[in-house]
Amino acid sequence: MTKGILINYDYCTGCHSCEVACKKTLGLPEGEFGIKLTEVGPYEYTDKPAPDHWEWTWLPVITKACDLCMGRTTKGKMPSCVQHCQAWCMYYGDVEDLAKKMDGKTRWALLATRE
Amino acid sequence: MSEDDFFKKASVVKLDTLSDVNDIGKPWRYEEDGMTVTRTSPWSPPGCHPVGCGLKLYVDAEGRLERVEGDENNPVTQGRLCPRCIALKDYIYNPARLLHPMKRDPKDRGNADAWETITWDEAFDIIKAEYDRITAQYGRESIVVFAGTGREGGTFFPFGSMCFGTPNFCYTQSGYACYTPRLAAIAYIGGTTYPEWDYAGALPGRWDDPRYDLTEVLLIWGKAPLESSPDGFFGHAVIDAMRRGTRLIVIDPRVTWLSSRADIFLQLRAGTDTALGMAMLDIIISEDLYDHDFVSYWCYGFDELAERCSTMPPEKAATICDVPVEDIYAAARMYAAGNPAAIQWGLSADQKTNGMQHAQVIVSLMAITGNLDAPGGQLLPNSSAGHNEVGFGFDKGVGDDLLAKMVGLDQYPAYCMVILNAQADLMLKALETGEPYPIKMGFYAGNNLMSCTSMEPERWHDAIVKSLEFCIGFDTFMNPSIEASCDIFLPLKTVAERDGTVFTHYAPCTVTAGFMHEAITVGDCKTDYELCYELGRHLRPELWDKEFNFRSAKEFMEALRLGKREEGRYFDKVAENVVCQIPIEYYKYEKGLMREDGTPGFATPTGRIELWSTAFHGFGEDPLPYYEEPQFGPADPELMEEYPLILTTGARTTAFFHSEHRQVPRLRALNPDPITEINPVTAQKYGIADGQWVRLSSPFGECVQKARVSEIVDEKTVHAQHAWWFPEEEGSEPNLYGNFRSNINNLLPNFHFGKLGFGAPNKCFVCKIEPIEESYDTDMTEVWDKFGKLV
């Protein structure tokens, strides 16, 4: 069953906990990432009222270095990024199960890596 | 209530993102995969506010910290961690960390190569000789203990009162423009201490606890909780509430992540908050949106407040604050309709000259809407709460005669007595002039004032280096202040190497009490309480051995933090809980729990929340809120011609705690350079490209930073980061780790505080900006080379 990470990115605050937790777990050197934040904004929309008037979106991208924390997940633990996410907006599991959470009420992104 | 009930192990609610395979319910120490795991609830160092986030420290068989993870057993943080603690190992085993005492000849101050490693015994002997010589000649009042912020050492008052016996414990930020003005305002208006937003931190069921009502409206005013976890509040608790349905109003000159999700965002001109608050009060009162019962039973001076606020109609405030008037109406109505509603008020209330009035309008808003001590509103402490270390040992350690000599006490009693601190600006004057008496010896207690907490830092630098005959630094790393001015360096333990306590929100309004556990040993370091105890006994044996008479350093800590003297046994017993939720009650003012005499009401002269403040009146301040234009701003058109932009400073980043963490490469990589935010329209006007270095200047000085061109600020405003120095650079004078090159405090003044001695215009100043050709971009490869290989 393909595993993935689901992100409720309406709530990703760009706190970098996932990035640093990943680097520490994988022991990555300078400039390498297993997961890295991307940022859009902040900018204003002319035609959208609050609370959607401003765009400021963070979304982590999972890189080729990510092994979904095999060492942790085989023991039943969560990947280090999920464990430490301060906004608890990251979920790990079977992609089919994760996809069912995508309910249209908030913004979701489902990321799956190569097996 | 028995003590066992007070320090009862916290319940925990599992986050739904966590696995069923977790460590919930594990003891404070356990074995896993050949490693010893110690659960701990840290304060400092590294610097942080006292949140006490749950940590698990994994230590291998050789006693080395292998990794750090978030502890799911903490009821508030629930396994989550910010990058600073995730990277804690890179701080602890950093090659630049200093692990042994050192001395340096005073004539070599500023020479980074002149330090010599010594033993603790030799360090104590040198300190004792200098202490005896200086106090014999100038008196104990000639010693200043430089307090800091965040770290335990930064507010460790016994260094001043008990160890050195000086009245001059001193946080050197002009007007004590950090947290204490807010504490003073609520103390003088409401007879209590900091009213934190009730985020259910103390309740066993947290957000779903039957006693809790979810905050409908949260007003975040001049605060960046996500980045700073301010004053011991776990910032991402705001996210927890939002995900349950709490709606936001944000008041800030900068766009923040939270403002981008708010129903109403008032992007006001920096420094005009008091006008906005008065207008919101005017709307709530004139539209009859206030809580009549609370006002009639528990408030004093409502009619006078109403009359005063009517002088600030919303239309007038809209012009002053540069926000749409309909947004002021909408914000006031939304806040008043919130049931419950709460305000998170930040440093902006401290960092303006008339900050006390800003605090006054905020407390008035909380009061007249009936949200004080209501579930999901503002949690108040009971009558016994307070800074637990302020005043501890003061009578015997300092005494009344010496207390009367505290610098600034005569002129600013409202400041000095509320926090038992010398007034910061007058301390600068004393260092510069020897008036009212010479200041000859110094001690840095968790403080790097030349990089972070002092305005016109070169002026402080020169005054300290010139005036002090002897100075001691106590820290984990070398920093510019110690390099410039100290003769002795003492090494400090980190959170992983120590026992101790952590009370959220600095003890006022605590929701959790946490306990630190020593998991590893590194070098030859001490904690704040160990140094205070050992050095105190060395300097003042008659006092420590006959009067204080603690049997160990641990018992001293136990007495200071827990009010017990059981040779550490009581500490050991309750510390096994790692984190406890403090029992709380709501509506304490109805139950006689807010006053020491046990009668209902508040601990003010009238027994009510004093919207018309008798205390302010007694101190010669206007008893009602009033708006005053920032002294440096549009009120002075001539000044604005030369310095046309509004400067606001000091917004926090996730990567650093103030001036700390610059030598942790994984954190530095998140924010390699000092950043100035400038609007695209303004940047184009001055020919500034994104990523270009700029020179910022004011009537007081200048610095260079790197521009981030962004709509995060409006066209009239620039924001500049604070507390920058460059540990990878040459440490010796005059470079001093580049301390004065990008230091935004160069632009900011001393001696522009309010009538009671509080407040400074750090967040509402003026500047001009120009692009420069040079680039000072940090070479991250150099940072990695110097600090990346752990030892």
GROMACS .gro file of N, CA, C and O in nm, chain B residues 599-673:
model
  300
  714THR      N    1  -1.177   3.899   5.074
  714THR     CA    2  -1.309   3.954   5.039
  714THR      C    3  -1.321   3.957   4.886
  714THR      O    4  -1.221   3.959   4.814
  715PRO      N    5  -1.445   3.958   4.836
  715PRO     CA    6  -1.462   3.964   4.690
  715PRO      C    7  -1.404   4.092   4.632
  715PRO      O    8  -1.387   4.192   4.702
  716GLY      N    9  -1.380   4.087   4.504
  716GLY     CA   10  -1.329   4.205   4.435
  716GLY      C   11  -1.183   4.191   4.397
  716GLY      O   12  -1.125   4.082   4.403
  717PHE      N   13  -1.125   4.302   4.358
  717PHE     CA   14  -0.987   4.304   4.310
  717PHE      C   15  -0.898   4.375   4.412
  717PHE      O   16  -0.947   4.455   4.493
  718ALA      N   17  -0.769   4.349   4.404
  718ALA     CA   18  -0.675   4.403   4.503
  718ALA      C   19  -0.631   4.545   4.465
  718ALA      O   20  -0.513   4.574   4.446
  719THR      N   21  -0.730   4.632   4.451
  719THR     CA   22  -0.703   4.774   4.426
  719THR      C   23  -0.764   4.853   4.542
  719THR      O   24  -0.844   4.799   4.618
  720PRO      N   25  -0.729   4.981   4.555
  720PRO     CA   26  -0.786   5.061   4.665
  720PRO      C   27  -0.938   5.060   4.666
  720PRO      O   28  -1.000   5.056   4.772
  721THR      N   29  -1.003   5.059   4.550
  721THR     CA   30  -1.150   5.059   4.546
  721THR      C   31  -1.207   4.918   4.541
  721THR      O   32  -1.329   4.901   4.543
  722GLY      N   33  -1.120   4.818   4.530
  722GLY     CA   34  -1.168   4.680   4.520
  722GLY      C   35  -1.224   4.646   4.382
  722GLY      O   36  -1.277   4.538   4.361
  723ARG      N   37  -1.211   4.739   4.290
  723ARG     CA   38  -1.266   4.719   4.156
  723ARG      C   39  -1.155   4.735   4.052
  723ARG      O   40  -1.047   4.783   4.083
  724ILE      N   41  -1.186   4.698   3.929
  724ILE     CA   42  -1.097   4.732   3.818
  724ILE      C   43  -1.107   4.883   3.800
  724ILE      O   44  -1.216   4.936   3.777
  725GLU      N   45  -0.994   4.950   3.811
  725GLU     CA   46  -0.998   5.096   3.814
  725GLU      C   47  -0.978   5.155   3.674
  725GLU      O   48  -0.865   5.182   3.632
  726LEU      N   49  -1.088   5.169   3.606
  726LEU     CA   50  -1.084   5.232   3.473
  726LEU      C   51  -1.033   5.375   3.487
  726LEU      O   52  -0.969   5.429   3.397
  727TRP      N   53  -1.064   5.434   3.600
  727TRP     CA   54  -1.003   5.561   3.645
  727TRP      C   55  -0.904   5.518   3.753
  727TRP      O   56  -0.943   5.477   3.862
  728SER      N   57  -0.775   5.523   3.723
  728SER     CA   58  -0.676   5.457   3.808
  728SER      C   59  -0.631   5.547   3.924
  728SER      O   60  -0.568   5.651   3.902
  729THR      N   61  -0.663   5.503   4.044
  729THR     CA   62  -0.617   5.580   4.161
  729THR      C   63  -0.464   5.572   4.172
  729THR      O   64  -0.401   5.666   4.219
  730ALA      N   65  -0.408   5.457   4.131
  730ALA     CA   66  -0.262   5.445   4.139
  730ALA      C   67  -0.193   5.541   4.043
  730ALA      O   68  -0.100   5.613   4.080
  731PHE      N   69  -0.241   5.545   3.918
  731PHE     CA   70  -0.182   5.639   3.822
  731PHE      C   71  -0.193   5.782   3.876
  731PHE      O   72  -0.100   5.860   3.869
  732HIS      N   73  -0.311   5.812   3.931
  732HIS     CA   74  -0.334   5.944   3.986
  732HIS      C   75  -0.232   5.975   4.096
  732HIS      O   76  -0.173   6.084   4.101
  733GLY      N   77  -0.208   5.875   4.183
  733GLY     CA   78  -0.113   5.893   4.292
  733GLY      C   79   0.029   5.915   4.244
  733GLY      O   80   0.107   5.985   4.308
  734PHE      N   81   0.062   5.855   4.130
  734PHE     CA   82   0.197   5.873   4.075
  734PHE      C   83   0.210   6.000   3.991
  734PHE      O   84   0.314   6.026   3.932
  735GLY      N   85   0.101   6.077   3.983
  735GLY     CA   86   0.108   6.201   3.905
  735GLY      C   87   0.081   6.180   3.757
  735GLY      O   88   0.105   6.270   3.676
  736GLU      N   89   0.034   6.061   3.721
  736GLU     CA   90  -0.002   6.033   3.582
  736GLU      C   91  -0.153   6.056   3.566
  736GLU      O   92  -0.229   6.050   3.664
  737ASP      N   93  -0.196   6.085   3.444
  737ASP     CA   94  -0.339   6.098   3.416
  737ASP      C   95  -0.406   5.965   3.452
  737ASP      O   96  -0.363   5.860   3.406
  738PRO      N   97  -0.513   5.968   3.532
  738PRO     CA   98  -0.578   5.841   3.570
  738PRO      C   99  -0.655   5.775   3.456
  738PRO      O  100  -0.690   5.658   3.466
  739LEU      N  101  -0.680   5.847   3.348
  739LEU     CA  102  -0.755   5.793   3.234
  739LEU      C  103  -0.663   5.782   3.112
  739LEU      O  104  -0.565   5.856   3.101
  740PRO      N  105  -0.698   5.693   3.019
  740PRO     CA  106  -0.613   5.681   2.900
  740PRO      C  107  -0.619   5.807   2.813
  740PRO      O  108  -0.723   5.873   2.806
  741TYR      N  109  -0.508   5.837   2.752
  741TYR     CA  110  -0.503   5.949   2.659
  741TYR      C  111  -0.410   5.912   2.546
  741TYR      O  112  -0.321   5.828   2.562
  742TYR      N  113  -0.431   5.974   2.430
  742TYR     CA  114  -0.345   5.943   2.316
  742TYR      C  115  -0.239   6.051   2.298
  742TYR      O  116  -0.269   6.170   2.305
  743GLU      N  117  -0.118   6.005   2.276
  743GLU     CA  118  -0.007   6.095   2.252
  743GLU      C  119   0.060   6.050   2.122
  743GLU      O  120   0.090   5.931   2.107
  744GLU      N  121   0.082   6.141   2.031
  744GLU     CA  122   0.151   6.106   1.906
  744GLU      C  123   0.293   6.057   1.937
  744GLU      O  124   0.356   6.110   2.030
  745PRO      N  125   0.344   5.959   1.862
  745PRO     CA  126   0.485   5.923   1.879
  745PRO      C  127   0.571   6.049   1.866
  745PRO      O  128   0.550   6.133   1.777
  746GLN      N  129   0.667   6.063   1.958
  746GLN     CA  130   0.751   6.183   1.959
  746GLN      C  131   0.830   6.196   1.829
  746GLN      O  132   0.857   6.307   1.782
  747PHE      N  133   0.869   6.083   1.774
  747PHE     CA  134   0.942   6.082   1.648
  747PHE      C  135   0.846   6.028   1.542
  747PHE      O  136   0.824   5.908   1.534
  748GLY      N  137   0.785   6.118   1.467
  748GLY     CA  138   0.686   6.073   1.370
  748GLY      C  139   0.622   6.191   1.301
  748GLY      O  140   0.675   6.303   1.305
  749PRO      N  141   0.507   6.167   1.237
  749PRO     CA  142   0.443   6.272   1.157
  749PRO      C  143   0.410   6.399   1.235
  749PRO      O  144   0.390   6.505   1.173
  750ALA      N  145   0.406   6.391   1.368
  750ALA     CA  146   0.381   6.514   1.446
  750ALA      C  147   0.495   6.614   1.429
  750ALA      O  148   0.480   6.731   1.464
  751ASP      N  149   0.607   6.568   1.377
  751ASP     CA  150   0.723   6.655   1.356
  751ASP      C  151   0.757   6.657   1.206
  751ASP      O  152   0.843   6.583   1.160
  752PRO      N  153   0.686   6.743   1.131
  752PRO     CA  154   0.704   6.741   0.984
  752PRO      C  155   0.848   6.768   0.940
  752PRO      O  156   0.894   6.713   0.840
  753GLU      N  157   0.917   6.851   1.015
  753GLU     CA  158   1.056   6.880   0.978
  753GLU      C  159   1.143   6.755   0.986
  753GLU      O  160   1.224   6.727   0.897
  754LEU      N  161   1.122   6.680   1.093
  754LEU     CA  162   1.195   6.553   1.110
  754LEU      C  163   1.162   6.457   0.997
  754LEU      O  164   1.250   6.390   0.942
  755MET      N  165   1.031   6.452   0.962
  755MET     CA  166   0.987   6.357   0.859
  755MET      C  167   1.043   6.392   0.721
  755MET      O  168   1.049   6.306   0.634
  756GLU      N  169   1.080   6.518   0.703
  756GLU     CA  170   1.140   6.553   0.575
  756GLU      C  171   1.273   6.482   0.555
  756GLU      O  172   1.306   6.435   0.448
  757GLU      N  173   1.348   6.473   0.664
  757GLU     CA  174   1.477   6.403   0.652
  757GLU      C  175   1.463   6.252   0.674
  757GLU      O  176   1.535   6.172   0.613
  758TYR      N  177   1.371   6.213   0.761
  758TYR     CA  178   1.353   6.071   0.793
  758TYR      C  179   1.209   6.033   0.762
  758TYR      O  180   1.125   6.028   0.852
  759PRO      N  181   1.176   6.008   0.635
  759PRO     CA  182   1.035   6.004   0.594
  759PRO      C  183   0.963   5.872   0.622
  759PRO      O  184   0.842   5.864   0.599
  760LEU      N  185   1.033   5.773   0.670
  760LEU     CA  186   0.967   5.642   0.687
  760LEU      C  187   0.947   5.610   0.835
  760LEU      O  188   1.027   5.649   0.920
  761ILE      N  189   0.837   5.538   0.863
  761ILE     CA  190   0.811   5.490   0.998
  761ILE      C  191   0.893   5.362   1.017
  761ILE      O  192   0.884   5.270   0.935
  762LEU      N  193   0.970   5.359   1.123
  762LEU     CA  194   1.053   5.241   1.150
  762LEU      C  195   0.993   5.162   1.266
  762LEU      O  196   0.969   5.216   1.374
  763THR      N  197   0.969   5.034   1.242
  763THR     CA  198   0.929   4.946   1.351
  763THR      C  199   1.028   4.830   1.355
  763THR      O  200   1.079   4.787   1.252
  764THR      N  201   1.062   4.785   1.474
  764THR     CA  202   1.173   4.690   1.487
  764THR      C  203   1.137   4.572   1.574
  764THR      O  204   1.043   4.577   1.654
  765GLY      N  205   1.215   4.466   1.558
  765GLY     CA  206   1.218   4.361   1.660
  765GLY      C  207   1.118   4.249   1.646
  765GLY      O  208   1.103   4.171   1.740
  766ALA      N  209   1.047   4.238   1.532
  766ALA     CA  210   0.959   4.121   1.518
  766ALA      C  211   1.043   3.995   1.525
  766ALA      O  212   1.153   3.990   1.471
  767ARG      N  213   0.991   3.894   1.588
  767ARG     CA  214   1.072   3.775   1.615
  767ARG      C  215   1.070   3.678   1.497
  767ARG      O  216   0.979   3.679   1.415
  768THR      N  217   1.175   3.597   1.489
  768THR     CA  218   1.184   3.493   1.388
  768THR      C  219   1.184   3.358   1.458
  768THR      O  220   1.216   3.349   1.577
  769THR      N  221   1.151   3.254   1.383
  769THR     CA  222   1.154   3.120   1.441
  769THR      C  223   1.296   3.073   1.466
  769THR      O  224   1.322   2.993   1.555
  770ALA      N  225   1.390   3.124   1.386
  770ALA     CA  226   1.525   3.069   1.389
  770ALA      C  227   1.601   3.101   1.518
  770ALA      O  228   1.685   3.022   1.562
  771PHE      N  229   1.573   3.216   1.577
  771PHE     CA  230   1.657   3.264   1.687
  771PHE      C  231   1.574   3.304   1.808
  771PHE      O  232   1.460   3.349   1.796
  772PHE      N  233   1.638   3.294   1.925
  772PHE     CA  234   1.584   3.363   2.041
  772PHE      C  235   1.669   3.489   2.060
  772PHE      O  236   1.782   3.483   2.107
  773HIS      N  237   1.613   3.603   2.022
  773HIS     CA  238   1.685   3.731   2.030
  773HIS      C  239   1.827   3.717   1.974
  773HIS      O  240   1.843   3.679   1.860
  774SER      N  241   1.933   3.745   2.053
  774SER     CA  242   2.068   3.745   1.996
  774SER      C  243   2.131   3.606   1.997
  774SER      O  244   2.247   3.591   1.959
  775GLU      N  245   2.057   3.504   2.039
  775GLU     CA  246   2.114   3.369   2.046
  775GLU      C  247   2.103   3.295   1.912
  775GLU      O  248   2.039   3.341   1.819
  776HIS      N  249   2.165   3.178   1.909
  776HIS     CA  250   2.149   3.079   1.803
  776HIS      C  251   2.215   3.116   1.669
  776HIS      O  252   2.203   3.039   1.574
  777ARG      N  253   2.287   3.229   1.661
  777ARG     CA  254   2.347   3.263   1.532
  777ARG      C  255   2.456   3.163   1.493
  777ARG      O  256   2.493   3.154   1.377
  778GLN      N  257   2.510   3.087   1.593
  778GLN     CA  258   2.617   2.993   1.561
  778GLN      C  259   2.566   2.849   1.546
  778GLN      O  260   2.645   2.756   1.546
  779VAL      N  261   2.435   2.833   1.530
  779VAL     CA  262   2.381   2.699   1.499
  779VAL      C  263   2.347   2.698   1.350
  779VAL      O  264   2.248   2.760   1.307
  780PRO      N  265   2.430   2.632   1.267
  780PRO     CA  266   2.414   2.646   1.121
  780PRO      C  267   2.275   2.610   1.070
  780PRO      O  268   2.223   2.676   0.980
  781ARG      N  269   2.215   2.505   1.127
  781ARG     CA  270   2.084   2.465   1.074
  781ARG      C  271   1.977   2.570   1.102
  781ARG      O  272   1.876   2.577   1.033
  782LEU      N  273   1.997   2.651   1.205
  782LEU     CA  274   1.904   2.761   1.233
  782LEU      C  275   1.941   2.886   1.156
  782LEU      O  276   1.857   2.954   1.098
  783ARG      N  277   2.070   2.913   1.153
  783ARG     CA  278   2.117   3.031   1.080
  783ARG      C  279   2.077   3.024   0.933
  783ARG      O  280   2.045   3.126   0.871
  784ALA      N  281   2.075   2.901   0.879
  784ALA     CA  282   2.039   2.883   0.738
  784ALA      C  283   1.896   2.930   0.711
  784ALA      O  284   1.863   2.967   0.599
  785LEU      N  285   1.812   2.932   0.814
  785LEU     CA  286   1.674   2.979   0.796
  785LEU      C  287   1.669   3.130   0.783
  785LEU      O  288   1.571   3.186   0.734
  786ASN      N  289   1.771   3.198   0.830
  786ASN     CA  290   1.771   3.345   0.834
  786ASN      C  291   1.916   3.391   0.842
  786ASN      O  292   1.962   3.437   0.944
  787PRO      N  293   1.990   3.377   0.729
  787PRO     CA  294   2.135   3.401   0.737
  787PRO      C  295   2.174   3.546   0.764
  787PRO      O  296   2.277   3.572   0.823
  788ASP      N  297   2.089   3.640   0.719
  788ASP     CA  298   2.128   3.782   0.723
  788ASP      C  299   2.022   3.866   0.796
  788ASP      O  300   1.905   3.828   0.801
   0.00000   0.00000   0.00000
